[in-house]
mmCIF file of C-alpha atoms in Angstrom:
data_model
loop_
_atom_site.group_PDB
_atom_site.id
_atom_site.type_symbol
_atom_site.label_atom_id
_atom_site.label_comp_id
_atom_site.label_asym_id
_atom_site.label_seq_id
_atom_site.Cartn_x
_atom_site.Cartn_y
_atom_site.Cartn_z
ATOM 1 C CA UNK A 1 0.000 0.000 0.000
ATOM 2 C CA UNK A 2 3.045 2.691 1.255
ATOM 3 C CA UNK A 3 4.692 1.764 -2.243
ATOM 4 C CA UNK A 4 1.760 2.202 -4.256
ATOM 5 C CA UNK A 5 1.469 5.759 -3.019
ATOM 6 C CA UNK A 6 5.198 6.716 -2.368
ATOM 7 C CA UNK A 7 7.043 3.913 -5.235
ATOM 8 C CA UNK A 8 10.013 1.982 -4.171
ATOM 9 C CA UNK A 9 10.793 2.296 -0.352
ATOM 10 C CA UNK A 10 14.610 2.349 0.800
ATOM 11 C CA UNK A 11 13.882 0.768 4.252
ATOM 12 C CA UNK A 12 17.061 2.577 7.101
ATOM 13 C CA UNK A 13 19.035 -0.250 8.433
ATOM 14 C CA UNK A 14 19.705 0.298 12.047
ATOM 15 C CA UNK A 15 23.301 0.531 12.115
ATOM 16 C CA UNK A 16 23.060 3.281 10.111
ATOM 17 C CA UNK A 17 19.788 4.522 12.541
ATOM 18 C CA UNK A 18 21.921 4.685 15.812
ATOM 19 C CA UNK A 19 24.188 6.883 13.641
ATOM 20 C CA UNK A 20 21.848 9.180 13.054
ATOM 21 C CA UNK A 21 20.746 9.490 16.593
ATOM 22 C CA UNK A 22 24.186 9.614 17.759
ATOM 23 C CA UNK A 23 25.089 12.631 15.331
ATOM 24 C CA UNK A 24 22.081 14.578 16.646
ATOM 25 C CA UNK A 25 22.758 13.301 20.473
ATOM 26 C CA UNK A 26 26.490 14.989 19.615
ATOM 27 C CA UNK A 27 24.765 18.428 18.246
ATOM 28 C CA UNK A 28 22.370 18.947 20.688
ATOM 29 C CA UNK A 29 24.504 17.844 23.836
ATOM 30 C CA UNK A 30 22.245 15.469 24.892
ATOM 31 C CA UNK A 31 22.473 13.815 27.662
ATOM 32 C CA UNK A 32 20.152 10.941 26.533
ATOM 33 C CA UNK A 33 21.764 8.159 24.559
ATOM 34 C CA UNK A 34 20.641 6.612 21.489
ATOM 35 C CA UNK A 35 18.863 3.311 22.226
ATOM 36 C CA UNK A 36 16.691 5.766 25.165
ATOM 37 C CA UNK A 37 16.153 7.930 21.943
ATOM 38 C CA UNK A 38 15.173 5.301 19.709
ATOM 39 C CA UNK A 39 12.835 3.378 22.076
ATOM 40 C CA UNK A 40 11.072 6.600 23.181
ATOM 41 C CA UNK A 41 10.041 7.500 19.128
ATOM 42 C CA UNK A 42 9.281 4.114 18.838
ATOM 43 C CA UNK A 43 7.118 3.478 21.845
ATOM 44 C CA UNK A 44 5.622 7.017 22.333
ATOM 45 C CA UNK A 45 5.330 8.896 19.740
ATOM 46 C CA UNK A 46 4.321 6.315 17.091
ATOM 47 C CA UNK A 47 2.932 3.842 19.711
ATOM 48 C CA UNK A 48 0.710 6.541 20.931
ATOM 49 C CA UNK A 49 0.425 8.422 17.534
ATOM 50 C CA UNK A 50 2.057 11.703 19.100
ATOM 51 C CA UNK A 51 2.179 14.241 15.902
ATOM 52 C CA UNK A 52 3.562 18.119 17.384
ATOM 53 C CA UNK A 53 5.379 18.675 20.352
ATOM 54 C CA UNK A 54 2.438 19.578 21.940
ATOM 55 C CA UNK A 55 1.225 15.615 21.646
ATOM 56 C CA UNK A 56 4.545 14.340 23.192
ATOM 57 C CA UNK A 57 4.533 17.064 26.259
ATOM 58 C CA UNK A 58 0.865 15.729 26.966
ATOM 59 C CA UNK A 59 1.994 12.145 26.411
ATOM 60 C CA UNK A 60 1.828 9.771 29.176
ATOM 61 C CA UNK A 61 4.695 7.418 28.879
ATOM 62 C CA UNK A 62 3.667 3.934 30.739
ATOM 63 C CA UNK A 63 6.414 1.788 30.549
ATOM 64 C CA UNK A 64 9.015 4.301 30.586
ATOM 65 C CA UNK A 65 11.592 3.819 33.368
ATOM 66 C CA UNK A 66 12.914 7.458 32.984
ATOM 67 C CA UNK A 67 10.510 10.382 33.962
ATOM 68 C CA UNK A 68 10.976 13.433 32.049
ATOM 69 C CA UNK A 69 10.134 17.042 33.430
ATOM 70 C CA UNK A 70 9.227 19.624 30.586
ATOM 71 C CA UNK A 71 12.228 20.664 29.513
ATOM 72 C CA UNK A 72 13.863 17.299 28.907
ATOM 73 C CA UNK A 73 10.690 16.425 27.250
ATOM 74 C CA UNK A 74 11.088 19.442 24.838
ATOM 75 C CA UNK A 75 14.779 18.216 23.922
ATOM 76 C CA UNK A 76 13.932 15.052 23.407
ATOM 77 C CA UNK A 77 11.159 16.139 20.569
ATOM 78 C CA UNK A 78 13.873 18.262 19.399
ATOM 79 C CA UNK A 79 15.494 15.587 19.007
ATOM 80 C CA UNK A 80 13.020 13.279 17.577
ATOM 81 C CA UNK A 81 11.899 15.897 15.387
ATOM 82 C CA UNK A 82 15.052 15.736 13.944
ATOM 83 C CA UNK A 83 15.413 12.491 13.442
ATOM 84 C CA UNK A 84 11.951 12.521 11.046
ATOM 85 C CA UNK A 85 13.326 15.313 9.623
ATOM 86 C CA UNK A 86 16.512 13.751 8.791
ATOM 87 C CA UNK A 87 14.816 10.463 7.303
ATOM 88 C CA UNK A 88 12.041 12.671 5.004
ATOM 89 C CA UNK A 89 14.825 14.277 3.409
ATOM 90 C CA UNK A 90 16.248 10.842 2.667
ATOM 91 C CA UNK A 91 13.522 9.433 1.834
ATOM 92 C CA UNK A 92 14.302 6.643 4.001
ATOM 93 C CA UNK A 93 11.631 4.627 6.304
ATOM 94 C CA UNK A 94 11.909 2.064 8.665
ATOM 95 C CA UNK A 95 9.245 -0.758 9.264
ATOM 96 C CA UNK A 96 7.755 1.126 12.017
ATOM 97 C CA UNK A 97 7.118 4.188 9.890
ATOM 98 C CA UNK A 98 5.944 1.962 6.908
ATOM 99 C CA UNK A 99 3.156 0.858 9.043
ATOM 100 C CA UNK A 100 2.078 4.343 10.270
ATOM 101 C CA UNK A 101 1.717 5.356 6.661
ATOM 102 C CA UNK A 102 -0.255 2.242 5.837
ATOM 103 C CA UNK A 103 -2.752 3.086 9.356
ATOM 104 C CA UNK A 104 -3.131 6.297 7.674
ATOM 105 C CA UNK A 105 -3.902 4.887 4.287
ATOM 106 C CA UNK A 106 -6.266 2.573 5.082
ATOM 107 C CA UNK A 107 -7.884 5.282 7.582
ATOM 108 C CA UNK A 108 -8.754 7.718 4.737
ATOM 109 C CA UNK A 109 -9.999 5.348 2.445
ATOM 110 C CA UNK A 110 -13.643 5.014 2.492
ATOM 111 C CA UNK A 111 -13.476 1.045 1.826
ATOM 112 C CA UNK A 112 -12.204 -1.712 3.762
ATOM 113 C CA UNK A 113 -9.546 -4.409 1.703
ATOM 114 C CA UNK A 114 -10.682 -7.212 4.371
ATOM 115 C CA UNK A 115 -14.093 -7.727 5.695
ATOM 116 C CA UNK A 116 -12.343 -10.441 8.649
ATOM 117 C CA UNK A 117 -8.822 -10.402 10.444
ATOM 118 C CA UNK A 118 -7.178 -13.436 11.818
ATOM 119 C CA UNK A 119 -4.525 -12.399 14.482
ATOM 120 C CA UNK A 120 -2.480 -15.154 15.985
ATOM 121 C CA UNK A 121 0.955 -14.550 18.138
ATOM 122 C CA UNK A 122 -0.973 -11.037 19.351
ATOM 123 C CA UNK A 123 1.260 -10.469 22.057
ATOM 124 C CA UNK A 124 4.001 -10.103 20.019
ATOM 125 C CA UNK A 125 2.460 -6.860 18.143
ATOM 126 C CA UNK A 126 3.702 -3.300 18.673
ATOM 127 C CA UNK A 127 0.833 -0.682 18.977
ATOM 128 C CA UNK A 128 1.570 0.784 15.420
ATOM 129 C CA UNK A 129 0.997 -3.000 13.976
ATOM 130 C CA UNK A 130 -2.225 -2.897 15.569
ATOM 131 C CA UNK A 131 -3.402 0.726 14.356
ATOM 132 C CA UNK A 132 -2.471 -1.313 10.979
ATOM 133 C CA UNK A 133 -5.078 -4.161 11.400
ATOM 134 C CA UNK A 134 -7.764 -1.939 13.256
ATOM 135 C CA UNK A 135 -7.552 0.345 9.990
ATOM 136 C CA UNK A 136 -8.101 -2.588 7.338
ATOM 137 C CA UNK A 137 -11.644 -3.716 8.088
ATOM 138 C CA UNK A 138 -14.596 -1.877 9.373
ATOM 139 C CA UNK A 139 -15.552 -2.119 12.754
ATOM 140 C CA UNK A 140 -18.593 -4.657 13.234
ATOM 141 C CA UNK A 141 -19.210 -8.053 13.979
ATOM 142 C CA UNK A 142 -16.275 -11.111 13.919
ATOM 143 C CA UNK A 143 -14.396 -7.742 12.302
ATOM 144 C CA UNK A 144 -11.147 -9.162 14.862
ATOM 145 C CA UNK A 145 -10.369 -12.664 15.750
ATOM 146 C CA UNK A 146 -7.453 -12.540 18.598
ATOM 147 C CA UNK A 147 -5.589 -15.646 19.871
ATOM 148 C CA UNK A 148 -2.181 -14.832 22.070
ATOM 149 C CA UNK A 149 -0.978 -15.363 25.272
ATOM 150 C CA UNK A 150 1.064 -12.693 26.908
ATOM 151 C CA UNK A 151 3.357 -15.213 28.848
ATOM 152 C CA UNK A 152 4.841 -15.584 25.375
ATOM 153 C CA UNK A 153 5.767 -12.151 24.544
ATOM 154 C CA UNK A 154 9.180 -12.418 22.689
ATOM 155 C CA UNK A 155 8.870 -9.403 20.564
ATOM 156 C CA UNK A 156 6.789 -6.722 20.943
ATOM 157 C CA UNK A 157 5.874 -3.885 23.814
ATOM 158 C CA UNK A 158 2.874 -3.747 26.099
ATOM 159 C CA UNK A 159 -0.071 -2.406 25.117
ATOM 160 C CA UNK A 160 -3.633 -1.631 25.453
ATOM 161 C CA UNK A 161 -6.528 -2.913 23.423
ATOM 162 C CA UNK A 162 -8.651 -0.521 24.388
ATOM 163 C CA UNK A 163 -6.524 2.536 23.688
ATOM 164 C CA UNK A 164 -6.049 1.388 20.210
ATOM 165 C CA UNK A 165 -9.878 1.295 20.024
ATOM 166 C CA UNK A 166 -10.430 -2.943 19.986
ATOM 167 C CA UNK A 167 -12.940 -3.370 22.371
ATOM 168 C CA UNK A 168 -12.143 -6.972 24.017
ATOM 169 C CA UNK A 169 -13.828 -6.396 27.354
ATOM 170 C CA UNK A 170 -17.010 -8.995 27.772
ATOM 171 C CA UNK A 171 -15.817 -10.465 24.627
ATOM 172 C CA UNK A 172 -12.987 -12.744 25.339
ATOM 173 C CA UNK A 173 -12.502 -16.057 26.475
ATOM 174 C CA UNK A 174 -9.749 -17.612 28.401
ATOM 175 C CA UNK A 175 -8.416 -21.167 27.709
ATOM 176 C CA UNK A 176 -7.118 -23.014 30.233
ATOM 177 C CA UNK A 177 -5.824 -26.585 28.335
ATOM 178 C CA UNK A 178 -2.994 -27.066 27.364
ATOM 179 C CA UNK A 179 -2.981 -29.628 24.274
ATOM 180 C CA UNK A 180 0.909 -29.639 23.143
ATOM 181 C CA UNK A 181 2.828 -30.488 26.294
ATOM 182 C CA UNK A 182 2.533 -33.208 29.446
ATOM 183 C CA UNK A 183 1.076 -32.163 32.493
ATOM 184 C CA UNK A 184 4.496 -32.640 34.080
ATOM 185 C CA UNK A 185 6.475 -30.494 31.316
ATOM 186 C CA UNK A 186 3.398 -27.924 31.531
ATOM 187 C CA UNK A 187 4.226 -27.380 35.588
ATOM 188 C CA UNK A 188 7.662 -27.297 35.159
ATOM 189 C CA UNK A 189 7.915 -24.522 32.612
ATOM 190 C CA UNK A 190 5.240 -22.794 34.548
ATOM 191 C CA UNK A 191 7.645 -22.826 37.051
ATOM 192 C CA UNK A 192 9.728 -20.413 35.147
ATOM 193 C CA UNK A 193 7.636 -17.850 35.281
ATOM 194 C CA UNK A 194 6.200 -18.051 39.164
ATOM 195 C CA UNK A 195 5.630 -14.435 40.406
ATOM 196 C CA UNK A 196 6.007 -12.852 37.560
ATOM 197 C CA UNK A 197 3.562 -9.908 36.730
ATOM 198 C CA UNK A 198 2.049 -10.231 33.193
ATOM 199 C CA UNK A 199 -0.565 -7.538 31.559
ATOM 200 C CA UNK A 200 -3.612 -9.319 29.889
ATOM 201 C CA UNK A 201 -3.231 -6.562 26.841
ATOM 202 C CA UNK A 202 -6.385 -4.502 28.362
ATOM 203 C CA UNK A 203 -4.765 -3.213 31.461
ATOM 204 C CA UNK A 204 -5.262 -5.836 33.249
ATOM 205 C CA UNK A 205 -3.189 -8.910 34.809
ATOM 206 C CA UNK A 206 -3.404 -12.298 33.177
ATOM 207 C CA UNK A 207 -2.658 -15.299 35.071
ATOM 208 C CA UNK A 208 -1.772 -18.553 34.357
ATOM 209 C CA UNK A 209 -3.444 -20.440 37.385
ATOM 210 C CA UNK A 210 -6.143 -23.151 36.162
ATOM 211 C CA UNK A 211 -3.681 -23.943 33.130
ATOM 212 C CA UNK A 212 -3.680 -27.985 32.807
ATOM 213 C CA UNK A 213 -3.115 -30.736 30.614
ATOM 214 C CA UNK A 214 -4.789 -34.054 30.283
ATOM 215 C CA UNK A 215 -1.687 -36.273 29.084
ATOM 216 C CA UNK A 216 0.956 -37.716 31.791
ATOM 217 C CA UNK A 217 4.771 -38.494 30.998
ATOM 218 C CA UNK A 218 8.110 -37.938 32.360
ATOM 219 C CA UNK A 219 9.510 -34.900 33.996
ATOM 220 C CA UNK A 220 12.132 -32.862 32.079
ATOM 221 C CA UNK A 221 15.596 -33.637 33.364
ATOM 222 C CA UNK A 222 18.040 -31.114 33.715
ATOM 223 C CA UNK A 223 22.159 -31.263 33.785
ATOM 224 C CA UNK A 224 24.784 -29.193 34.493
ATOM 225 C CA UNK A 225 28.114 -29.368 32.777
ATOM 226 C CA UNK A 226 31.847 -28.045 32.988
ATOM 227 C CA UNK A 227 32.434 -27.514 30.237
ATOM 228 C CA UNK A 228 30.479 -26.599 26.548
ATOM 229 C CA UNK A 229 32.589 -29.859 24.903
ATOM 230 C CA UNK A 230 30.905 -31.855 27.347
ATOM 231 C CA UNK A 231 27.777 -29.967 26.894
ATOM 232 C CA UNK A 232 27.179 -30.763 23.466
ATOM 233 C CA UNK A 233 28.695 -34.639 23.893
ATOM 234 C CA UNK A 234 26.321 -35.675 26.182
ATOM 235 C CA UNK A 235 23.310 -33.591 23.676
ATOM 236 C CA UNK A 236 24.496 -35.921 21.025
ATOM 237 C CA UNK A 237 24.316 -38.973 22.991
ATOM 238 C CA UNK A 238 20.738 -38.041 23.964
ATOM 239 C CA UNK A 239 19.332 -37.160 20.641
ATOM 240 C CA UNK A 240 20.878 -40.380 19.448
ATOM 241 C CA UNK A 241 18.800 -42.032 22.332
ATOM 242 C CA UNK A 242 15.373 -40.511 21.320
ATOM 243 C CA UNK A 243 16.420 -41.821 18.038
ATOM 244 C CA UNK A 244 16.961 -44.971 19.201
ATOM 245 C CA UNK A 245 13.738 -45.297 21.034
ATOM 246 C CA UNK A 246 11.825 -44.323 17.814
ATOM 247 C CA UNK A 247 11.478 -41.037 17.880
ATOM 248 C CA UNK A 248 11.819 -39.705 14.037
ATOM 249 C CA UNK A 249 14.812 -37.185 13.843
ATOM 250 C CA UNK A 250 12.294 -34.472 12.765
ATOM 251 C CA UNK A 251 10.613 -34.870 15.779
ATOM 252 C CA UNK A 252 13.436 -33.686 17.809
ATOM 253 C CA UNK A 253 14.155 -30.136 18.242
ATOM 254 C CA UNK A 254 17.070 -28.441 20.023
ATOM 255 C CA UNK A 255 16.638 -24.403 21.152
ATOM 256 C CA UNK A 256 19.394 -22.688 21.810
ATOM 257 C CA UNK A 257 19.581 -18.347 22.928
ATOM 258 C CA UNK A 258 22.785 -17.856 19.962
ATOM 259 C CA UNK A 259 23.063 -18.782 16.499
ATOM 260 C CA UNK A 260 26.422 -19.796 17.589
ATOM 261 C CA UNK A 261 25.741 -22.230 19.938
ATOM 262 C CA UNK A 262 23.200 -23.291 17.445
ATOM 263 C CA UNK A 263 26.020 -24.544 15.157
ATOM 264 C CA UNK A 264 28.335 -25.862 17.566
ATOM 265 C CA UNK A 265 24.879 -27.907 18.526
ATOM 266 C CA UNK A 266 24.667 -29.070 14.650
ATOM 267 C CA UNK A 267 28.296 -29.508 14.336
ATOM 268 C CA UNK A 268 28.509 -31.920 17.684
ATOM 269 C CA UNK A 269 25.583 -34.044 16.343
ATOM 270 C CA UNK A 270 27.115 -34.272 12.917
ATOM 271 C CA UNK A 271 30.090 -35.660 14.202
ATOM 272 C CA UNK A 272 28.301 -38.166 15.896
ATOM 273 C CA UNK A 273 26.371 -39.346 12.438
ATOM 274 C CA UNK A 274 23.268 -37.404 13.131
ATOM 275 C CA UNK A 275 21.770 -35.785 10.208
ATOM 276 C CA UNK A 276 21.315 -31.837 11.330
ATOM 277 C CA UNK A 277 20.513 -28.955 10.535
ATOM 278 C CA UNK A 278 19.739 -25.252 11.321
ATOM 279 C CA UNK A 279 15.765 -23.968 11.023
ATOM 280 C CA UNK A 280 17.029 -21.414 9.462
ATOM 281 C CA UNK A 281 17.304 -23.217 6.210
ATOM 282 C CA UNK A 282 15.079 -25.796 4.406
ATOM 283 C CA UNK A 283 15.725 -28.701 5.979
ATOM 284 C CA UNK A 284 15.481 -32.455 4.687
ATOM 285 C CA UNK A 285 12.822 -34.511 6.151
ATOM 286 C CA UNK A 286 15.153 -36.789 8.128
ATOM 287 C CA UNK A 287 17.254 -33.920 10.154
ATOM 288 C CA UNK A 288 16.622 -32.658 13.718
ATOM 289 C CA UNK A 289 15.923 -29.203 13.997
ATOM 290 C CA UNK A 290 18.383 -26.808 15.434
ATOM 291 C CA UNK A 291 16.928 -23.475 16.510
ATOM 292 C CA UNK A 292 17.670 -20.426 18.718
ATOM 293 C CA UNK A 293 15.002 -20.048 20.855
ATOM 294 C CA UNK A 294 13.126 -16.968 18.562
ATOM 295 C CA UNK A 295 13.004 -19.545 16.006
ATOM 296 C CA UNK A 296 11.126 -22.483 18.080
ATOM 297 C CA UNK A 297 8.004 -20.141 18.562
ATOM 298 C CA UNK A 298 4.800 -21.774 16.992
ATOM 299 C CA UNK A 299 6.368 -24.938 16.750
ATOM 300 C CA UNK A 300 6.258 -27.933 18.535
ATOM 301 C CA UNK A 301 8.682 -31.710 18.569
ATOM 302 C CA UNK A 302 7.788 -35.097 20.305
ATOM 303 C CA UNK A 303 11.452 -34.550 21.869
ATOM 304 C CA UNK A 304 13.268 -30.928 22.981
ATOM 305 C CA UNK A 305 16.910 -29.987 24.201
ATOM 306 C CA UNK A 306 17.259 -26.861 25.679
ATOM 307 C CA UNK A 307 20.916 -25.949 25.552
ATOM 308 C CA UNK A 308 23.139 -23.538 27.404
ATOM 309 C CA UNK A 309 20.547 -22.359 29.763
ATOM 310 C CA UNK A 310 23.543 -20.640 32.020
ATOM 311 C CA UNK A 311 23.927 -17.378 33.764
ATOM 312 C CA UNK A 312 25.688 -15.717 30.533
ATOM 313 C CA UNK A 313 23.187 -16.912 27.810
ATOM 314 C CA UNK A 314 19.980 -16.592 29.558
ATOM 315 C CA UNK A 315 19.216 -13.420 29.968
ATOM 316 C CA UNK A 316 21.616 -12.879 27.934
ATOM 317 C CA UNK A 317 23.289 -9.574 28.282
ATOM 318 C CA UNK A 318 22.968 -7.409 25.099
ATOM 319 C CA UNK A 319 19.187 -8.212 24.576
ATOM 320 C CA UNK A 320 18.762 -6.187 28.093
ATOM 321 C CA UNK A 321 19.217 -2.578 28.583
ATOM 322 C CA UNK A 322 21.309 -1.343 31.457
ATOM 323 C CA UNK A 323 19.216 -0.636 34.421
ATOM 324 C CA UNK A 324 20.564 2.979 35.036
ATOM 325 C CA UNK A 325 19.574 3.539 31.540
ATOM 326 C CA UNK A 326 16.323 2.484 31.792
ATOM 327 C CA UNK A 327 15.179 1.107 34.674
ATOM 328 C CA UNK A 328 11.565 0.123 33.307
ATOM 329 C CA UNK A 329 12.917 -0.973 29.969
ATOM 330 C CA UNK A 330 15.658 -3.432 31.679
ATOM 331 C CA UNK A 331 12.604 -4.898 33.734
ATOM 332 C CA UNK A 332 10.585 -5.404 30.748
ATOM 333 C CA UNK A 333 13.649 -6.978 28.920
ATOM 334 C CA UNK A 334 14.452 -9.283 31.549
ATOM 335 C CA UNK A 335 11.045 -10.523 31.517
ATOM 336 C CA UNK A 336 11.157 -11.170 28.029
ATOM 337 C CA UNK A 337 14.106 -13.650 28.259
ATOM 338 C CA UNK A 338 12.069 -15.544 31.034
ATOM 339 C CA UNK A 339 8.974 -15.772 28.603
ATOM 340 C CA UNK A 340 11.402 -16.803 25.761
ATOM 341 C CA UNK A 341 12.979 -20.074 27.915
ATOM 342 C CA UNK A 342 9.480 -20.864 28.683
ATOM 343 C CA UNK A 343 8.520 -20.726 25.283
ATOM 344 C CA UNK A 344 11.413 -22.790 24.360
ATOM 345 C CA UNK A 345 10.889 -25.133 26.746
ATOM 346 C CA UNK A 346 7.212 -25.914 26.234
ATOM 347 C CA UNK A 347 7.482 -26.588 22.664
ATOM 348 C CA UNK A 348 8.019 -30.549 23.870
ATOM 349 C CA UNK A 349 4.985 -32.574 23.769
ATOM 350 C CA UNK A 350 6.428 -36.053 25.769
ATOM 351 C CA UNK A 351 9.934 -35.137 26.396
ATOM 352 C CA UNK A 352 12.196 -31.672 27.542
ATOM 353 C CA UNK A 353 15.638 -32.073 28.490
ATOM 354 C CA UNK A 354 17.419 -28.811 30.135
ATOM 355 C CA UNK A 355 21.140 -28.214 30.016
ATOM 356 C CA UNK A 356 23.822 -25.749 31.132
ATOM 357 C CA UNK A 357 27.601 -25.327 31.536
ATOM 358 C CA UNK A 358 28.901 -23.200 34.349
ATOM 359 C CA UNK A 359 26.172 -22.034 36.549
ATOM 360 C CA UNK A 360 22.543 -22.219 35.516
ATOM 361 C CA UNK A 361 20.681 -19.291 34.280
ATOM 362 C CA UNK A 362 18.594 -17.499 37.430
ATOM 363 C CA UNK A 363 15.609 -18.672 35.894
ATOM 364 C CA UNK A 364 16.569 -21.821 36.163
ATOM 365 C CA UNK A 365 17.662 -22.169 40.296
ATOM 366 C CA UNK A 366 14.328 -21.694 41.660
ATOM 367 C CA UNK A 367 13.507 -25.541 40.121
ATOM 368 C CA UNK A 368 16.849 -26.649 40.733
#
């Protein structure tokens, strides 16, 4: 739609983004850096649809470790403003942008391209994706189907329905069994999550009490090793066990937090004679699947390995910001690694095996 209307988009990496902000952090002599920069456009003023100064000094900014008196808030729209100004010139847009202009589009039209949306994964969608879908069909009945569970939220920010004008209230229904997983693997991995406070996407808590499953099996085992060597021997020797016991290689999955302890995981189970291979690529029929743990999400193996669950890889460090950068932010980040593990983790139907070297991630000690 943005292409139709504007032709070929060049789409700003975001190498070359942080550049930007940095040049402008340099010229105003900010004292904000550019990731607080970049999350604050991203979050607040096209989360929230903020369009003049005026907007972003009236903006409430939930979420937002760092409170801003007026005069901080009026350099950081300088700064923003900017920034936009900077990328019109250029003609360059970045995804978030893209989908603004398409909200807009579809907004001013006076048809609808969809009479029905289908949203699956919904906690995973930033506010400006949703001004997106709200904009492409016309408000009325079984306009928005909705399936997601916020204790799976890999991706996106918080945010509220309601704000974003999807009315969900007296119109939802929670579901409470769990069909993949074993009622043992099912209270384990909700283990991993105990205490935690998650928003039901309507500013409200959800909760995950009541959750069950039907089907009975063994309880994931968990190991700690010295060393990574010894880490991915003893993964080899018990994929080639689930092999042995029947289990159909493409039944097995292994999640990992790196790409590169993805390939040491396919490189120690090639040496061993089992056919691997990253999910990354098309894969043969007849290979276990080798995944970081972004790439497991929606899918689901008779037999899972979750490797290098230690204190270094999970959370692991640069997917959280520093906590005297933003304090809020490094919460919500945090959380998100604990939602990832447990999504990892409950992608096994019969059988989850947990390993570490070193000490085990913090996630991990309170069902040690």
């Amino acid at each position: 739609m943005v292409s139709q209307k504007h032709g070929r988009l060049a789409i700003l990496q975001s190498a070359e983004e942080k550049s930007i902000w940095k040049r402008i952090i340099s010229r105003l002599e900010l004292s904000f850096t550019e990731t607080f920069l970049a999350t604050e456009w991203r979050d607040v003023v096209l989360g929230q649809a903020v369009a003049d100064a005026d907007g972003y000094l009236a903006a409430k900014r939930p979420g937002r470790g760092r409170a801003l008196g007026h005069l901080q808030k009026a350099q950081v729209w300088q700064a923003i403003d900017e920034f936009t100004s900077e990328l019109a010139s250029r003609k360059l847009w970045t995804y978030d942008s893209i989908c603004v202009e398409a909200a807009r589009i579809l907004a001013e039209s006076p048809s609808k391209p969809y009479g029905h949306v289908v949203v699956d994964e919904a906690q995973d969608l930033h506010p400006v994706r949703w001004r997106l879908l709200r904009a492409a069909v016309s408000e009325g009945p079984d306009d928005l189907f909705i399936a997601g569970d916020t204790h799976q939220r890999i991706y996106g920010a918080t945010v509220s329905l309601r704000s974003l004008g999807i009315r969900v209230a007296g119109r939802s229904s929670r579901l409470t069994i769990n069909y993949r997983t074993t009622a043992e693997i099912l209270g384990w991995s909700l283990g991993l999550l105990a205490g935690q406070r998650v928003d039901d996407m309507d500013e409200g808590l959800e909760s995950l009490s009541g959750c069950r499953s039907d089907v009975h099996g063994s309880p994931p085992r968990t190991a700690a090793y010295a060393t990574k060597a010894r880490e991915m021997d003893e993964l080899a020797a018990r994929v080639r066990t689930w092999l042995d016991s029947g289990v159909a290689p493409a039944e097995v999955g292994v999640a990992a937090r790196s790409n590169t302890l993805v390939d040491d995981a396919v490189t120690a189970l090639r040496r061993v004679g089992i056919a691997a291979g990253s999910l990354a690529q098309v894969l043969p029929g007849d290979a276990v699947r080798v995944g970081t743990m972004h790439r497991m999400k929606g899918l689901e193996f008779r037999c899972v390995a979750v490797i290098g669950a230690g204190e270094h890889q999970m959370p692991m460090a640069g997917a959280v910001t520093p906590v005297e950068e933003d304090k809020s932010l490094h919460a919500a980040d945090l959380q998100r690694e604990r939602c990832l593990i447990f999504v990892a983790c409950t992608r096994a139907r019969e059988d989850l095996h947990v390993s570490w070297h070193g000490n085990p991630s913090p996630y991990l000690t309170p069902l040690l």
